[in-house]
Structure formats: C-alpha cells, structure tokens
PDB file of C-alpha atoms in Angstrom:
ATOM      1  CA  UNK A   1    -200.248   0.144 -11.394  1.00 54.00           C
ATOM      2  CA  UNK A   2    -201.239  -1.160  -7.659  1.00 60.00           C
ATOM      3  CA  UNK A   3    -198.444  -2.438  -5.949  1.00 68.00           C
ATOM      4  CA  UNK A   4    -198.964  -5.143  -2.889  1.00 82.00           C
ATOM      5  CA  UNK A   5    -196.776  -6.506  -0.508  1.00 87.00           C
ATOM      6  CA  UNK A   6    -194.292  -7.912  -3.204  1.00 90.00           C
ATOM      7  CA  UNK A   7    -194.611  -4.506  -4.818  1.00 84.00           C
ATOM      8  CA  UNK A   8    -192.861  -2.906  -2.004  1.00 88.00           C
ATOM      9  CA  UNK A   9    -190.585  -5.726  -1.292  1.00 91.00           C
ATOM     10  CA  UNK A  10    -189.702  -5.256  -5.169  1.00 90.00           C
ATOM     11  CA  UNK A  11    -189.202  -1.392  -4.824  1.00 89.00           C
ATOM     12  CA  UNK A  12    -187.463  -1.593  -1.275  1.00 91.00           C
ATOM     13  CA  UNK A  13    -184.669  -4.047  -3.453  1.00 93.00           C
ATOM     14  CA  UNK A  14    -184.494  -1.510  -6.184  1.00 93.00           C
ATOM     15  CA  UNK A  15    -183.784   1.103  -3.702  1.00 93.00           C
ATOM     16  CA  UNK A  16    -181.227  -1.119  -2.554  1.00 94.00           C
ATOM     17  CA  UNK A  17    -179.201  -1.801  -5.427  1.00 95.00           C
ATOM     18  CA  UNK A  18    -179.235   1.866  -5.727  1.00 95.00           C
ATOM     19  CA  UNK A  19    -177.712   2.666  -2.754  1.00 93.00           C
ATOM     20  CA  UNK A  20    -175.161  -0.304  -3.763  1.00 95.00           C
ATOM     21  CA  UNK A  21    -174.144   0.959  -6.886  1.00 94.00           C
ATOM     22  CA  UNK A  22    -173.905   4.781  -5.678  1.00 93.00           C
ATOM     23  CA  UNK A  23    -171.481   3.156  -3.039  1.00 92.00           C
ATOM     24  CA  UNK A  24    -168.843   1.787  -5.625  1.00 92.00           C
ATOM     25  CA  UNK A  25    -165.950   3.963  -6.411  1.00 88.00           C
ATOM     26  CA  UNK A  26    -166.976   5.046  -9.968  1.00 89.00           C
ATOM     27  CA  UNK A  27    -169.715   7.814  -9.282  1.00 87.00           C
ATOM     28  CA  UNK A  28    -171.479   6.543 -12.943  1.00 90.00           C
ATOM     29  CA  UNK A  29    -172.811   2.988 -11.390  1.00 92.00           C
ATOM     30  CA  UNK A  30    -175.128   5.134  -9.471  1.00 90.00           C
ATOM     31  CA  UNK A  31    -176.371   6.128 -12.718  1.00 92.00           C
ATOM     32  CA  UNK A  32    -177.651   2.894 -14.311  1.00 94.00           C
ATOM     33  CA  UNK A  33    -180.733   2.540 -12.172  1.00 94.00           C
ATOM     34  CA  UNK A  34    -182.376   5.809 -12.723  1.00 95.00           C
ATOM     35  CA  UNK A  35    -181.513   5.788 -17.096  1.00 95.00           C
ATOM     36  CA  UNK A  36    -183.272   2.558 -17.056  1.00 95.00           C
ATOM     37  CA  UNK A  37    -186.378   3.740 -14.756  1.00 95.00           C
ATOM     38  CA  UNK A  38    -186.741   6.314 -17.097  1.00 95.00           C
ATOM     39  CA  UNK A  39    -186.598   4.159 -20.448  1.00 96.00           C
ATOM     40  CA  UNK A  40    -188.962   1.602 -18.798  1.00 95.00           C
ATOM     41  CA  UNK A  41    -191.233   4.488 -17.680  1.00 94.00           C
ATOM     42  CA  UNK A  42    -191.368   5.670 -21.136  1.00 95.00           C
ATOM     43  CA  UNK A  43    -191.276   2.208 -22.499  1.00 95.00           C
ATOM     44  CA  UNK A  44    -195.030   2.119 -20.500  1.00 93.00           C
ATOM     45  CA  UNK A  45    -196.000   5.152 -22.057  1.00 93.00           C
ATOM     46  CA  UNK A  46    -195.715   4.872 -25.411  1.00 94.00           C
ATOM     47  CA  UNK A  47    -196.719   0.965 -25.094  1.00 94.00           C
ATOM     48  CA  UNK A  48    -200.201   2.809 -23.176  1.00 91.00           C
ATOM     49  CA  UNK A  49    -199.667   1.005 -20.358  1.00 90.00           C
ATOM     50  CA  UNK A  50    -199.563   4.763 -18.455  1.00 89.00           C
ATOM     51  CA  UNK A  51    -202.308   6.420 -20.291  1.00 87.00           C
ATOM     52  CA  UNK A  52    -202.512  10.315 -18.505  1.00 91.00           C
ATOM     53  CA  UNK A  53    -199.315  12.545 -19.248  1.00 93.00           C
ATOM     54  CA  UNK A  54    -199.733  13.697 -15.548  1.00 95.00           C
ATOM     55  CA  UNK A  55    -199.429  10.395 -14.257  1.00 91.00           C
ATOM     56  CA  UNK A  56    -196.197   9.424 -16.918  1.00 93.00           C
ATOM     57  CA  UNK A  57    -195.078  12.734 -15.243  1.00 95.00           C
ATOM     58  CA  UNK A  58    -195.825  12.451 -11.504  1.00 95.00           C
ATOM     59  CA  UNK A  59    -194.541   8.596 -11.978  1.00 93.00           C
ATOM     60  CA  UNK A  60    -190.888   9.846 -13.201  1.00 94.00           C
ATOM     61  CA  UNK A  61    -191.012  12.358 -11.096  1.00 96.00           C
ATOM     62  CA  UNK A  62    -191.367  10.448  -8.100  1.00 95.00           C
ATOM     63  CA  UNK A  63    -189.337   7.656  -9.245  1.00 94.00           C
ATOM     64  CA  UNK A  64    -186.427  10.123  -9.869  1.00 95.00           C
ATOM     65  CA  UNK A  65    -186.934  11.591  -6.746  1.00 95.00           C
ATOM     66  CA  UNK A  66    -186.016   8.519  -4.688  1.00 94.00           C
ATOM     67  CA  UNK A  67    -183.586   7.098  -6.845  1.00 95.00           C
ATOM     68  CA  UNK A  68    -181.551  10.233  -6.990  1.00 94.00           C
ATOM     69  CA  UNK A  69    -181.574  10.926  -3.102  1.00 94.00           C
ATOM     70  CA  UNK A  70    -180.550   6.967  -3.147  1.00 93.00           C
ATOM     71  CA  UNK A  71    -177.631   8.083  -4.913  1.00 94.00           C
ATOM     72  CA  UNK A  72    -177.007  11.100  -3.002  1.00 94.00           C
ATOM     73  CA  UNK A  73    -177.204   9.262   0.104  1.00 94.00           C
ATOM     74  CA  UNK A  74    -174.881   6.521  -1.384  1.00 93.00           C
ATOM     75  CA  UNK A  75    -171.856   9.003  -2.549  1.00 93.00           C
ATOM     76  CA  UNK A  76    -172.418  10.970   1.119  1.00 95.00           C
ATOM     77  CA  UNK A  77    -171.875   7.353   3.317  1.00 94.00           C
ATOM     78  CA  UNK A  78    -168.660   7.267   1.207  1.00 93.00           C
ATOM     79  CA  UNK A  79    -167.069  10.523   1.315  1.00 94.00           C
ATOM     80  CA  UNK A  80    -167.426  10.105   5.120  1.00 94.00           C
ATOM     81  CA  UNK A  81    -165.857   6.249   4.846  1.00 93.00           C
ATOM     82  CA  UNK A  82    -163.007   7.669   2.988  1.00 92.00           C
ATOM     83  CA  UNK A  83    -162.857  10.631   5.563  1.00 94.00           C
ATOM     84  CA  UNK A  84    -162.530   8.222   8.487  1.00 94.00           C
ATOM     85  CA  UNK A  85    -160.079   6.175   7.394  1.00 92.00           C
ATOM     86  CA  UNK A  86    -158.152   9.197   6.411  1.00 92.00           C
ATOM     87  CA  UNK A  87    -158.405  10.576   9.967  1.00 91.00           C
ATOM     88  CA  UNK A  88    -157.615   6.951  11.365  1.00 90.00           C
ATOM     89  CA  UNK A  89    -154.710   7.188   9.039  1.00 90.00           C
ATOM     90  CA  UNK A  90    -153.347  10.649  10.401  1.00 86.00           C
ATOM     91  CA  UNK A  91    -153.292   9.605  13.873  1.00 86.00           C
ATOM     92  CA  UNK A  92    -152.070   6.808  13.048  1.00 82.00           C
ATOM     93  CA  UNK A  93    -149.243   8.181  11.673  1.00 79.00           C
ATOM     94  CA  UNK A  94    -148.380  10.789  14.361  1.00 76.00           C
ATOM     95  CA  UNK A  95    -147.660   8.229  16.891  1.00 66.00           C
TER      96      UNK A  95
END
C-alpha cells in the first residue's frame, strides 16, 4: 500500500469529513468513518490484499488512532462553540 501525492490528498479529505461529522450535533456521525475503516481494513485482509497480521494490526491501529483523535478534536471545537455562545448569551442578558 504506497500512497503518493493523491494518497495524502485522499487521506487529508478523509480526515476531513471526520472532523465534519464529529462536529454535527449527534455524537454517532463521528462514528461512521472509523466502523467503515475498520470493515474495509478487514475487507483487505481476508481478501489478502494485507498479507502480515502485524501490518493488518499496525494499519488499524494507526488508522484508529487518527480517526478517533479526529473525533475527539471534533466534539472538543464544539463543546467550546456551545460554551461561547452560552457566555455571549449571559452577558447578553445582564445588560
């Protein structure tokens, strides 16, 4: 699996659409990206497309890894959206 320049581009839009989808309101959209990444992943394996268990491993691992900290960072930028325009609310209503 060697990845060139549209690999990243390809990845870096993945990554994307994660931190989209961890944005919405319903914390389970966050979720969609990393259940299929893992069904693909295995999808590979059992298809021998991946054919080392450590790399099958190190590959979800990895692929987790980011995706999950995509969603992390996702559900963080909105708790502290909501959080501002809570505070902007407050003052708002003690003048």
């Amino acid at each position: 699996m060697l990845f060139g320049i549209y690999g990243v581009f390809i990845i870096a839009g993945i990554l994307a659409v994660q931190f989209f989808f961890s944005t919405r309101n319903n914390i389970y959209w966050g979720a969609i990206l990393p259940v299929a990444y893992i069904v693909f992943l295995t999808w590979l394996f059992v298809t021998n497309h991946i054919e080392s268990n450590m790399g099958f491993i190190l590959y979800l691992l990895l692929g987790i890894l980011f995706l999950c900290a995509e969603w992390n960072g996702g559900r963080k930028y909105i708790h502290e959206k909501r959080k501002k325009e809570l505070d902007k609310m407050k003052t708002h209503d003690m003048k």
